[in-house]
Tab-separated table of C-alpha atoms and ligand atoms in Angstrom:
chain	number	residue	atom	x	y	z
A	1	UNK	CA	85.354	102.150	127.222
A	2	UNK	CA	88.860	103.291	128.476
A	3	UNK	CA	89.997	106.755	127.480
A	4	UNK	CA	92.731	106.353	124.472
A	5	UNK	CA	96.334	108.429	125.766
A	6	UNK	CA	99.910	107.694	124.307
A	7	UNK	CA	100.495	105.800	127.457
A	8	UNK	CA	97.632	103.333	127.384
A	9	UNK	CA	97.947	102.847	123.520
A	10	UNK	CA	101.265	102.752	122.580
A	11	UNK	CA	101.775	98.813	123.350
A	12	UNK	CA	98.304	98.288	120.843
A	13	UNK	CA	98.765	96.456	118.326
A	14	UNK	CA	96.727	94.951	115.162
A	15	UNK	CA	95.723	91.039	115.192
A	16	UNK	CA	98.223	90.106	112.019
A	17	UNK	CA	96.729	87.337	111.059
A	18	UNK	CA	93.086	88.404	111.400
A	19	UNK	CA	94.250	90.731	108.769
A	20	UNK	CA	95.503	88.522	106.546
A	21	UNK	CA	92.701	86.289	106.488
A	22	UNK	CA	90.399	89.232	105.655
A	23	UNK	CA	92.448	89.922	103.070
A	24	UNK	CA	92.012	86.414	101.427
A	25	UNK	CA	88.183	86.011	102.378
A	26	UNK	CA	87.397	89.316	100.458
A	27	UNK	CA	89.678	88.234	97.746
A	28	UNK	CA	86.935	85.897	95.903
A	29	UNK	CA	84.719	88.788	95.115
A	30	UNK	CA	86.190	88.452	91.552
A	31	UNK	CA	88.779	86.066	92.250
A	32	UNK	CA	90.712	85.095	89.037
A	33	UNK	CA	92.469	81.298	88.580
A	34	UNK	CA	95.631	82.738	88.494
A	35	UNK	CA	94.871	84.077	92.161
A	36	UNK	CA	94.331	87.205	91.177
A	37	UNK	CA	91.388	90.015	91.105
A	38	UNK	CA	89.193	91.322	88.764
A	39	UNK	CA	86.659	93.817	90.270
A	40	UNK	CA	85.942	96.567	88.113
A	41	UNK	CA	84.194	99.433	89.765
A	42	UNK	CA	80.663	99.272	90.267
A	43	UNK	CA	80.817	95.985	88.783
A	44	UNK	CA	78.463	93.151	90.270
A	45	UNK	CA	81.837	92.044	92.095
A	46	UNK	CA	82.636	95.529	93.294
A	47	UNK	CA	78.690	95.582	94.744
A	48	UNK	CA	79.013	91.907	96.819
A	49	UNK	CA	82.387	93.419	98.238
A	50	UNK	CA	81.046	96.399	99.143
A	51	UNK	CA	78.148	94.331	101.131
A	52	UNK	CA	80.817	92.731	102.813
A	53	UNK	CA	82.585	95.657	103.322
A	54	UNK	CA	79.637	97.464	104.817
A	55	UNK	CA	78.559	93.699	107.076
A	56	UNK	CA	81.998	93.582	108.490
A	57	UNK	CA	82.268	97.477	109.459
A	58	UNK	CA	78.844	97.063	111.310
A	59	UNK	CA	79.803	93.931	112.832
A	60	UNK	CA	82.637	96.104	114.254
A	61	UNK	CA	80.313	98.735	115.351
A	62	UNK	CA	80.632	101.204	112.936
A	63	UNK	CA	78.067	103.218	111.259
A	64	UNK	CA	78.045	103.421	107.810
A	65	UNK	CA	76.885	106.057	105.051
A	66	UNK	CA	77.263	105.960	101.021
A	67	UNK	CA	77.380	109.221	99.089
A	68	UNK	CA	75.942	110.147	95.549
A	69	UNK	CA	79.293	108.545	93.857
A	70	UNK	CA	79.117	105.313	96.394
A	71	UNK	CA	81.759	106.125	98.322
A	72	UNK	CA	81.334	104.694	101.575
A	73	UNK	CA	82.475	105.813	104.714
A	74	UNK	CA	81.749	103.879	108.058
A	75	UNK	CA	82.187	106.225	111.687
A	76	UNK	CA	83.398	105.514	115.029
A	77	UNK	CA	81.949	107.871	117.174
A	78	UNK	CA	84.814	109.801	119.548
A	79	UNK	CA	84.460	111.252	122.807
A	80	UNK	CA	84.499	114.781	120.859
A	81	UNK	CA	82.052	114.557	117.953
A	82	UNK	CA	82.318	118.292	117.416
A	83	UNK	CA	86.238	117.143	116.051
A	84	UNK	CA	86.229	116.617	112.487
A	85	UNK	CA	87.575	112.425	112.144
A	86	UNK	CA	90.255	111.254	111.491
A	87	UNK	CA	89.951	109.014	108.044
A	88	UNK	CA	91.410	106.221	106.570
A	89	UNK	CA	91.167	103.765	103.891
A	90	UNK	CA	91.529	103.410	100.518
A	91	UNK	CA	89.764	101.443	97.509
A	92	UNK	CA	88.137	98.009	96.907
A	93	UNK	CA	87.876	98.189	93.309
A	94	UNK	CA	90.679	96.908	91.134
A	95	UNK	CA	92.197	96.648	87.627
A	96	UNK	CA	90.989	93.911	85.095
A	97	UNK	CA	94.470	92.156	86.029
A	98	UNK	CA	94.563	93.066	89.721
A	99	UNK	CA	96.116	91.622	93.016
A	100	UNK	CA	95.130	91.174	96.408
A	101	UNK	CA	96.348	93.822	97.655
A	102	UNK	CA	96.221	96.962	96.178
A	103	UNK	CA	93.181	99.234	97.957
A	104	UNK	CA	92.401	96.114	99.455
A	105	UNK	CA	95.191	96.577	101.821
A	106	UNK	CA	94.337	100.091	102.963
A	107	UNK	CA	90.467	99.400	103.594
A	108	UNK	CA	91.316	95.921	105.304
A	109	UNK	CA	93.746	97.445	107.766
A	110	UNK	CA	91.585	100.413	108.591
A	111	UNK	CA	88.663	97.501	109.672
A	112	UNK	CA	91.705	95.900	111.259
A	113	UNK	CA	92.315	99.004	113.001
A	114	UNK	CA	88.664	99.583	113.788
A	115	UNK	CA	88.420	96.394	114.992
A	116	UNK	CA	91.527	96.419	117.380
A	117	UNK	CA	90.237	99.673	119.113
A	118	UNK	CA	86.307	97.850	120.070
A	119	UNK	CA	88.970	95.037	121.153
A	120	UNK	CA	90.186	96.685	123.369
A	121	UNK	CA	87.585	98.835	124.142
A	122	UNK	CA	89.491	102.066	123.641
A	123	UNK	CA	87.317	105.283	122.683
A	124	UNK	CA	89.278	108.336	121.047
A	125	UNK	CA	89.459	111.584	121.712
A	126	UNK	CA	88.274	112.581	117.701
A	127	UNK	CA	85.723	110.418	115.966
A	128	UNK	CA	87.620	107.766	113.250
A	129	UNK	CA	85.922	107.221	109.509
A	130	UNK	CA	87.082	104.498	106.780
A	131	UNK	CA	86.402	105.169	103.939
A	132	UNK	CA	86.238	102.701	100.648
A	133	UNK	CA	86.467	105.490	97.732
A	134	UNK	CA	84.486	104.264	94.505
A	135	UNK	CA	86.711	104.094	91.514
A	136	UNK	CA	90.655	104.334	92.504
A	137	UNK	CA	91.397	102.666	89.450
A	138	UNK	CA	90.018	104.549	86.731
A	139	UNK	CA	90.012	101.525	83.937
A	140	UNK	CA	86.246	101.340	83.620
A	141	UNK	CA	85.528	104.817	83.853
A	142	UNK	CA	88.329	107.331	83.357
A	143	UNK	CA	89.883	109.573	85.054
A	144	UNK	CA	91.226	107.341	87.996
A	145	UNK	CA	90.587	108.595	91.631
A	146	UNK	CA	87.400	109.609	90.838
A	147	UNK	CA	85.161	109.723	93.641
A	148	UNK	CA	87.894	110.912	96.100
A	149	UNK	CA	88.777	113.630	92.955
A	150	UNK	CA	85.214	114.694	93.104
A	151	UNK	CA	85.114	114.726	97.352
A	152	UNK	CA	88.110	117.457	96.413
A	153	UNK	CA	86.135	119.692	94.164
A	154	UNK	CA	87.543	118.579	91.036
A	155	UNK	CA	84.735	117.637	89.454
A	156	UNK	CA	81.045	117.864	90.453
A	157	UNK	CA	78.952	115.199	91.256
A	158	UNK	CA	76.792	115.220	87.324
A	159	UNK	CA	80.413	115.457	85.681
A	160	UNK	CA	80.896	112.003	87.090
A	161	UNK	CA	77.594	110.326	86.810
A	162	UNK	CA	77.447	111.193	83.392
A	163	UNK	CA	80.781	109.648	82.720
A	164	UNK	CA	81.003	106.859	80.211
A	165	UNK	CA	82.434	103.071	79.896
A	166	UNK	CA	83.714	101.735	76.699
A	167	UNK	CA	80.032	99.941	76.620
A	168	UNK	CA	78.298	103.186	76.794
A	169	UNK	CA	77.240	102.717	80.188
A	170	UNK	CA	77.222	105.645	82.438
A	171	UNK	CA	78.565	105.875	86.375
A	172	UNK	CA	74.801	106.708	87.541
A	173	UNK	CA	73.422	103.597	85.298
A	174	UNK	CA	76.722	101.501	87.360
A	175	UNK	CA	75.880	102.736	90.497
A	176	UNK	CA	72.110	101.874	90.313
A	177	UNK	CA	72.844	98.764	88.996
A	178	UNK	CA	74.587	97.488	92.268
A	179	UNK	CA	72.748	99.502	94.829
A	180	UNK	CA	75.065	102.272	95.969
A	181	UNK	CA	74.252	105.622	94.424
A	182	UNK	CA	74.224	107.339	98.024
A	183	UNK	CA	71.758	109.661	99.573
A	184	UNK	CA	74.569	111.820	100.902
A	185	UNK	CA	75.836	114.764	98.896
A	186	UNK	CA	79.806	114.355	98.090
A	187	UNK	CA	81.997	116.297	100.087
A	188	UNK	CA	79.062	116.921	103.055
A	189	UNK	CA	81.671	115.222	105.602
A	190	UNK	CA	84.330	117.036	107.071
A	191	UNK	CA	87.747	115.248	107.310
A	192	UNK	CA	90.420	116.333	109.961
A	193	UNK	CA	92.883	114.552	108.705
A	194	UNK	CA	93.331	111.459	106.323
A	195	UNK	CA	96.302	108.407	106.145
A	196	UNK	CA	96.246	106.046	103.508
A	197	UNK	CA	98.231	102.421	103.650
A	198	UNK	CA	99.261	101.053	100.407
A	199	UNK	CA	101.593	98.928	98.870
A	200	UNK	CA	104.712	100.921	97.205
A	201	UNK	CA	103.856	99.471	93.769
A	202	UNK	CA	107.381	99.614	93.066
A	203	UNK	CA	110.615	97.910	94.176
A	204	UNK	CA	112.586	100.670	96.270
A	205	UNK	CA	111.441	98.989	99.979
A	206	UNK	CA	111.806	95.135	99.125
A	207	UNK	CA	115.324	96.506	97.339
A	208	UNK	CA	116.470	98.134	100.619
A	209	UNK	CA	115.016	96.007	102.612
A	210	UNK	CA	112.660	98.517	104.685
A	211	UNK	CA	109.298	97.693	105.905
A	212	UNK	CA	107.918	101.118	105.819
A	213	UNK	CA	107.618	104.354	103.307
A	214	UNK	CA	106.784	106.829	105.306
A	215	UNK	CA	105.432	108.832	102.088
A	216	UNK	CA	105.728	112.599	101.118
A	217	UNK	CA	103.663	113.600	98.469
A	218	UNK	CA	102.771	111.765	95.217
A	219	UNK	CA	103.995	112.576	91.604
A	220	UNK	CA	102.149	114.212	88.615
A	221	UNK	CA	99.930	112.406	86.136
A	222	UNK	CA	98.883	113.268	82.891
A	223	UNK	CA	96.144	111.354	81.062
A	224	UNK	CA	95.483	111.888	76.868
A	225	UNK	CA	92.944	109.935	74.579
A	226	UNK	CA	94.637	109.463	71.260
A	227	UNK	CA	93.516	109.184	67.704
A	228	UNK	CA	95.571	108.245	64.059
A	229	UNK	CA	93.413	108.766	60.977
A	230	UNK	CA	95.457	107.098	57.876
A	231	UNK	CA	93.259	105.545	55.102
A	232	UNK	CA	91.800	101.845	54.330
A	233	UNK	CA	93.023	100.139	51.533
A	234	UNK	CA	92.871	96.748	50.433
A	235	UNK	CA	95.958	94.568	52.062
A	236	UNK	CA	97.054	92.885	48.782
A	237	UNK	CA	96.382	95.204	46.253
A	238	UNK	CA	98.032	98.359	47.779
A	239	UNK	CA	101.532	98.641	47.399
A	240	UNK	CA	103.807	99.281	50.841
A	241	UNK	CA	104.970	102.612	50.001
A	242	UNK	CA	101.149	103.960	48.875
A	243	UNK	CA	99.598	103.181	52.655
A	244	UNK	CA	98.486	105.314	54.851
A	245	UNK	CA	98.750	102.482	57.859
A	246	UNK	CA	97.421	103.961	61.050
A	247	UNK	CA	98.684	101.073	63.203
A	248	UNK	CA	102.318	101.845	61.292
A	249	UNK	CA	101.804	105.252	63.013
A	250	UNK	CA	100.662	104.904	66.405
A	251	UNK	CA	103.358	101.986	66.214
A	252	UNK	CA	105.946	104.570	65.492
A	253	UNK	CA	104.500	106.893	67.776
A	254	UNK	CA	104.797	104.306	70.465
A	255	UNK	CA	108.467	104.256	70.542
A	256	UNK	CA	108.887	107.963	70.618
A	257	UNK	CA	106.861	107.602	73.731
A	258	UNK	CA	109.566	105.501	75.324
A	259	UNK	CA	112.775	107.563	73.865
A	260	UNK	CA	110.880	110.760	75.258
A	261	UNK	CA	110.207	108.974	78.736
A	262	UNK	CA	113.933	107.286	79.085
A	263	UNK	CA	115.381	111.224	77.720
A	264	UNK	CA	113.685	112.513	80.795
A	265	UNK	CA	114.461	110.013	83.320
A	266	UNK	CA	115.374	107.882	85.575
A	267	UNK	CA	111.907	109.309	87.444
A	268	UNK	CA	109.691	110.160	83.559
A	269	UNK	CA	107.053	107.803	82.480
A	270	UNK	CA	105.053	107.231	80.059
A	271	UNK	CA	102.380	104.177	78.661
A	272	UNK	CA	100.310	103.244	76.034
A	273	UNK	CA	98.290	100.702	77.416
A	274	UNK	CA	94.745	100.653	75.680
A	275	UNK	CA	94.840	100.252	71.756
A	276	UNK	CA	91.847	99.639	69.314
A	277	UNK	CA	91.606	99.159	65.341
A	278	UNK	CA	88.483	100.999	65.051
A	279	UNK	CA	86.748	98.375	61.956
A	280	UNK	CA	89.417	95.705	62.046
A	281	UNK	CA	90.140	93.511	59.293
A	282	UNK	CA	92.838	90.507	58.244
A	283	UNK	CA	92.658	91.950	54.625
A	284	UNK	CA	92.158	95.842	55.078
A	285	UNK	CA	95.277	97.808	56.036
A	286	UNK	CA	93.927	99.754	59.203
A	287	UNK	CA	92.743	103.313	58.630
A	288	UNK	CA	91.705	104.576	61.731
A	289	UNK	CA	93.211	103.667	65.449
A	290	UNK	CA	92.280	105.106	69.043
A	291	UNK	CA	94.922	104.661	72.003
A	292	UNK	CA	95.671	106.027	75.488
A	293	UNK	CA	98.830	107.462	77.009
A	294	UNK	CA	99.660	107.617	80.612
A	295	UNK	CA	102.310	109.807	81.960
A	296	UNK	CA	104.231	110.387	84.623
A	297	UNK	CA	107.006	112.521	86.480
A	298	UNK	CA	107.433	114.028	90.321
A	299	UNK	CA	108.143	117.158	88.357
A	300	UNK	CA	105.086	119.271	86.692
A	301	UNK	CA	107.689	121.301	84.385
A	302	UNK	CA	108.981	117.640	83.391
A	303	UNK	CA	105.236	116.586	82.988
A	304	UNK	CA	105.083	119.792	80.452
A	305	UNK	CA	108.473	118.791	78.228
A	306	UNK	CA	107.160	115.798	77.483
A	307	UNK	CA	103.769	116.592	77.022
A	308	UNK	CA	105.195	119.279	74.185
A	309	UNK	CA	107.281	116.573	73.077
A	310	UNK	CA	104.556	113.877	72.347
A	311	UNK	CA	103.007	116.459	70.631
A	312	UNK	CA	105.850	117.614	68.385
A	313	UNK	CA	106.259	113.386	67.525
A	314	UNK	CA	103.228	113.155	66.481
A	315	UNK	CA	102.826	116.192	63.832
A	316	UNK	CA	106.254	114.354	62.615
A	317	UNK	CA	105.003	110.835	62.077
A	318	UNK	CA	101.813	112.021	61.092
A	319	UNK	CA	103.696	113.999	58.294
A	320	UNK	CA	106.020	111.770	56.848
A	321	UNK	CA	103.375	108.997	56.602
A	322	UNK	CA	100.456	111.313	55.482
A	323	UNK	CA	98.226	110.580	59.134
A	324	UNK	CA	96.564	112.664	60.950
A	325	UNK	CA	97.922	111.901	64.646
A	326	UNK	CA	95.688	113.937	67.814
A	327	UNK	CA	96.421	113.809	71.242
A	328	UNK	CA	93.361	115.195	73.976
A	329	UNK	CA	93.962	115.368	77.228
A	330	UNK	CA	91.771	114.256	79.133
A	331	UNK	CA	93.553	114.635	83.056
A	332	UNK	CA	95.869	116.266	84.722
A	333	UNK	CA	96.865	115.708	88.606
A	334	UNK	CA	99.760	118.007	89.449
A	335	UNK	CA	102.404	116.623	91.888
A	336	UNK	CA	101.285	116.811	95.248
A	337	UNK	CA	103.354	117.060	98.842
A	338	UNK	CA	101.807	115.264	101.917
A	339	UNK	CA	101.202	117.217	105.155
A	340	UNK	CA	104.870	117.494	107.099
A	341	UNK	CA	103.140	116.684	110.529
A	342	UNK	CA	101.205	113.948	109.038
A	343	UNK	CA	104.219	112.653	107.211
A	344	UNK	CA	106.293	113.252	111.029
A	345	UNK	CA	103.540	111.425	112.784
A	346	UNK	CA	104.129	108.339	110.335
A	347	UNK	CA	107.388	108.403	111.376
A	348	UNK	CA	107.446	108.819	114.800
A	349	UNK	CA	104.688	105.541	114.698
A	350	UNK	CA	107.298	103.512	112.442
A	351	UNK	CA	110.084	104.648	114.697
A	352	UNK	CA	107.820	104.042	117.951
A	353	UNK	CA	107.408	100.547	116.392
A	354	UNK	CA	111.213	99.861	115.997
A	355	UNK	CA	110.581	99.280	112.212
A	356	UNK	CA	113.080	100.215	109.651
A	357	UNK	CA	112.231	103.230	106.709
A	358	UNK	CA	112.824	105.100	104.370
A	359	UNK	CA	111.007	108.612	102.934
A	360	UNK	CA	109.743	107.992	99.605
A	361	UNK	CA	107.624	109.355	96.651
A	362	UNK	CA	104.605	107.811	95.384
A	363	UNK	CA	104.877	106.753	91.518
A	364	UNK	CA	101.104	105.690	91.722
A	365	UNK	CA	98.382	107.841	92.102
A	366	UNK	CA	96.138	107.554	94.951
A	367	UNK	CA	92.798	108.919	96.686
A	368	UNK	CA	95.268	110.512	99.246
A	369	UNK	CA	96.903	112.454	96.789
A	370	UNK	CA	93.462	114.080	96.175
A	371	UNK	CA	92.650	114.322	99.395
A	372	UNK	CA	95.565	115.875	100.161
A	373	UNK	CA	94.354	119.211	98.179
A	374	UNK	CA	91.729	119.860	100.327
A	375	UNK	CA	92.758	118.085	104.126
A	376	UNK	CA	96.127	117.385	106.084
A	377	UNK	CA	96.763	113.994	104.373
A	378	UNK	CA	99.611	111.313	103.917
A	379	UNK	CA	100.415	107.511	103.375
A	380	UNK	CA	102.399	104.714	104.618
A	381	UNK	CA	103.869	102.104	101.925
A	382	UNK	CA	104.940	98.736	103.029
A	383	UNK	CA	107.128	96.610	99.922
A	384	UNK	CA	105.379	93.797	97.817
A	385	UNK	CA	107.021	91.494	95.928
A	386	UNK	CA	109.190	92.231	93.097
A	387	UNK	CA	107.669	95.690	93.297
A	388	UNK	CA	105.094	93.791	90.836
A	389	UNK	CA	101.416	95.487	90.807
A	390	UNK	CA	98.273	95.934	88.480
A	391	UNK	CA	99.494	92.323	88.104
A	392	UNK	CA	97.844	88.868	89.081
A	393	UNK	CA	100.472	87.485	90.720
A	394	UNK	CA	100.981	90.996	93.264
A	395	UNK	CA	101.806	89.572	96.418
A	396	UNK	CA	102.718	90.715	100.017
A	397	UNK	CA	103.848	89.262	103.326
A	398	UNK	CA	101.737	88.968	106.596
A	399	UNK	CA	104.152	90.365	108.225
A	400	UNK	CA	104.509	93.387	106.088
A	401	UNK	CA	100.488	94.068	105.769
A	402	UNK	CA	100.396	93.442	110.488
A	403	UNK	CA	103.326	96.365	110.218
A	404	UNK	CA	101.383	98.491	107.829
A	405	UNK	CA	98.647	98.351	109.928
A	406	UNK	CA	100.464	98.806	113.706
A	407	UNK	CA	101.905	101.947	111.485
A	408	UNK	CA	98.473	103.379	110.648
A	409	UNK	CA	96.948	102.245	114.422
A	410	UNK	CA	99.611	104.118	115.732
A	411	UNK	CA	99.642	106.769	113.435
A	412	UNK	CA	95.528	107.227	113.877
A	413	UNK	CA	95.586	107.176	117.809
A	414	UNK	CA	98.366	110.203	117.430
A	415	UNK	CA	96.365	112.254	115.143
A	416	UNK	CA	92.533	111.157	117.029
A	417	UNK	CA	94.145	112.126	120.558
A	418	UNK	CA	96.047	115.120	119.497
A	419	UNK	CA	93.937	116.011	116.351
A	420	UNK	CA	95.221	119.099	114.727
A	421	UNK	CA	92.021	121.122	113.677
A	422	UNK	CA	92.353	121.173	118.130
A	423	UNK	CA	95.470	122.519	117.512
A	424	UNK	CA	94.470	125.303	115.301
A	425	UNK	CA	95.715	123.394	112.090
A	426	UNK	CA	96.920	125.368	109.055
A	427	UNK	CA	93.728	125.414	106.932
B	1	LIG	O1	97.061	104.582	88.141
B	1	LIG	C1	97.376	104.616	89.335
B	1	LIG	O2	98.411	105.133	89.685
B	1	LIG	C2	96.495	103.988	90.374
B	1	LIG	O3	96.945	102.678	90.608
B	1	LIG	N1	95.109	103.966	89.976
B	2	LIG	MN1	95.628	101.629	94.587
B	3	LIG	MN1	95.961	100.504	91.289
């Protein structure tokens, strides 16, 4: 093993398309036809990639641990082991209509990374740990982030085995089910620092044409559950104006989502993207519906108007068509700013690289942004296509995932050589 310095590194550089044909080998754990993903945390899908996942990492020399929530997190021992490591990764599991790359990316190219470094048989000054965080996603089991929320302190360990999926089945039953409810307690391993490559998820690089978003912090979320009690009534014997339609409602209520979104914008978001006609029928106008909203904003105050704002629409609707319209909610993640040296060290790697960026916001959530409460953290985007994700046909180029990953090898060896809990880091 040869001792890792700026001057022996700095020419390293990730195998691209090793990379890329990780990427696509993983990709049939829940492959859809339309060359997609579905793998649902904790799923069977989400268990055979996290076999591979855990294979490949020892292949590369790595030992690997799972915690109580399945996270797992696979070491490479430095020539300090007193450091705290430095982590990376990201998340394997994906949305019901998911691409190749999102997560997939960031755990891929920290193996990529891992795998470079016993290439060339370089040993760092810290220890190094990637990390595959269970549930990113949150669309099996709400909230999203979950395990990397919990690793925080958000929410202890029972809260989220005891969480529920729309078939009743809890995060504890999930995680037995597949083999991967850890021995380790969450949050028993330190973290020096932690760098997370994504995809932007939007369209601001590919628009610009820059390869890299050297990120700075990640916008606020809000999460509700929704419910509109109206009454049932017979579809052809009761009269238009007599109905109590709950569908009519939440339809309504829909569109005051948008105008309250679009009043706040360009940067205000918000969704409805899970409905349900609880007791459907053809012939029975619907009495009771249950929906989620999803919203979003780089601002918490903004977060707050339009919370206050949903609200006021739907004691409006709710009165004018004789419903009873109630918003719960369920999450909250307040913006969050990325560490400025972390953020500098990403850019000094991009720069050291000759690649072209741009600073940027993240309009996704990620584990990072969690992580971020508790260690020095940051990410690095790189563009996909159409800014398109959460979508089967999400794509990015091999060139963009080999820079994405040079950015975070780079990035790594600064922070593992020159680690900043060595340099007396701000808590
Ligand atoms: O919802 C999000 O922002 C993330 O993709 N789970
Ligand atoms: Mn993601
Ligand atoms: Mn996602």
């Amino acid at each position: 093993m040869s001792e890792s310095s700026p001057s022996s590194t700095h020419n390293l550089r990730s195998d691209g398309s090793r990379l890329w044909a990780t990427i696509h080998e993983t990709a049939r754990f829940g492959g859809t036809p339309k060359g997609g993903i579905n793998r649902l945390t904790l799923s069977a899908e989400d268990g055979a990639v996290r076999d591979w996942f855990r294979a490949a990492c020892e292949a590369a020399g790595l030992t690997v641990g799972v915690d109580a929530l399945g996270t797992q997190y696979a070491v490479r021992p430095g020539k300090d082991m007193s450091l705290p490591p430095i982590a990376f990764g990201s998340h394997l599991d994906t949305q019901p209509t998911g691409g190749k790359f999102d997560g997939v990316l960031g755990v891929l190219a920290g193996l990529e990374v891992m795998r470079t470094l016993a290439d060339a048989g370089i040993e760092t000054r810290a220890p190094l740990m990637l990390v595959n965080w269970t549930n990113e996603e949150g669309s099996r089991f709400a909230p999203a982030m979950m395990a990397s929320a919990a690793y925080a302190g958000e929410f202890t360990t029972d809260e989220i085995l005891a969480k529920t999926d729309a078939a009743g089945t809890t995060v504890a039953q999930a995680l037995d089910a597949i083999g991967y409810r850890g021995g380790e307690s969450v949050g028993e391993r330190t973290i020096g620092a932690f760098v997370e490559l994504h995809i932007e998820q939007g369209p601001i690089l590919e628009a610009e044409g820059k390869t890299i978003g050297v990120v700075e912090g990640g916008q606020g979320i809000a999460w509700f559950d929704g419910t509109v009690e109206g009454f049932e009534s017979h579809a052809g014997t009761t009269p238009m104006p007599r109905r109590r339609d709950a569908l009519l409602g939440l339809s309504e209520f829909a569109l005051a989502a948008e105008r309250i979104a679009l009043s706040h914008g360009p940067s205000a978001v918000a969704t409805i993207g899970e409905t349900t006609i609880l007791a459907p029928s053809r012939n029975v106008v619907p009495g009771r519906v249950a929906f989620t909203v999803d919203t979003r904003d780089p601002r918490a105050e903004t977060l707050d108007a339009v919370e206050k704002e949903l609200r006021e629409a739907a004691a409006e609707i709710g009165e004018r068509r004789r419903l009873s319209i109630v918003l719960e909610r369920i999450w909250r993640k307040e913006p969050i700013p990325f560490d400025p040296r972390l953020v500098a060290a990403v850019d000094a790697a991009a720069e050291g690289l000759g690649l072209s960026r741009r600073r940027i916001v993240s309009g996704a959530g990620h584990d990072a942004c969690n992580l971020a409460t508790k260690v020095p953290s940051t990410m690095i985007f790189v563009p996909c296509k159409d800014g398109v994700s959460h979508n089967e046909t999400e794509s990015a180029t091999q060139e963009h995932c080999a820079a994405g990953a040079d950015v975070l090898l780079q990035t790594v060896l600064r922070l593992a050589d020159a680690p900043l809990a060595a340099q007396g880091a701000q808590a």
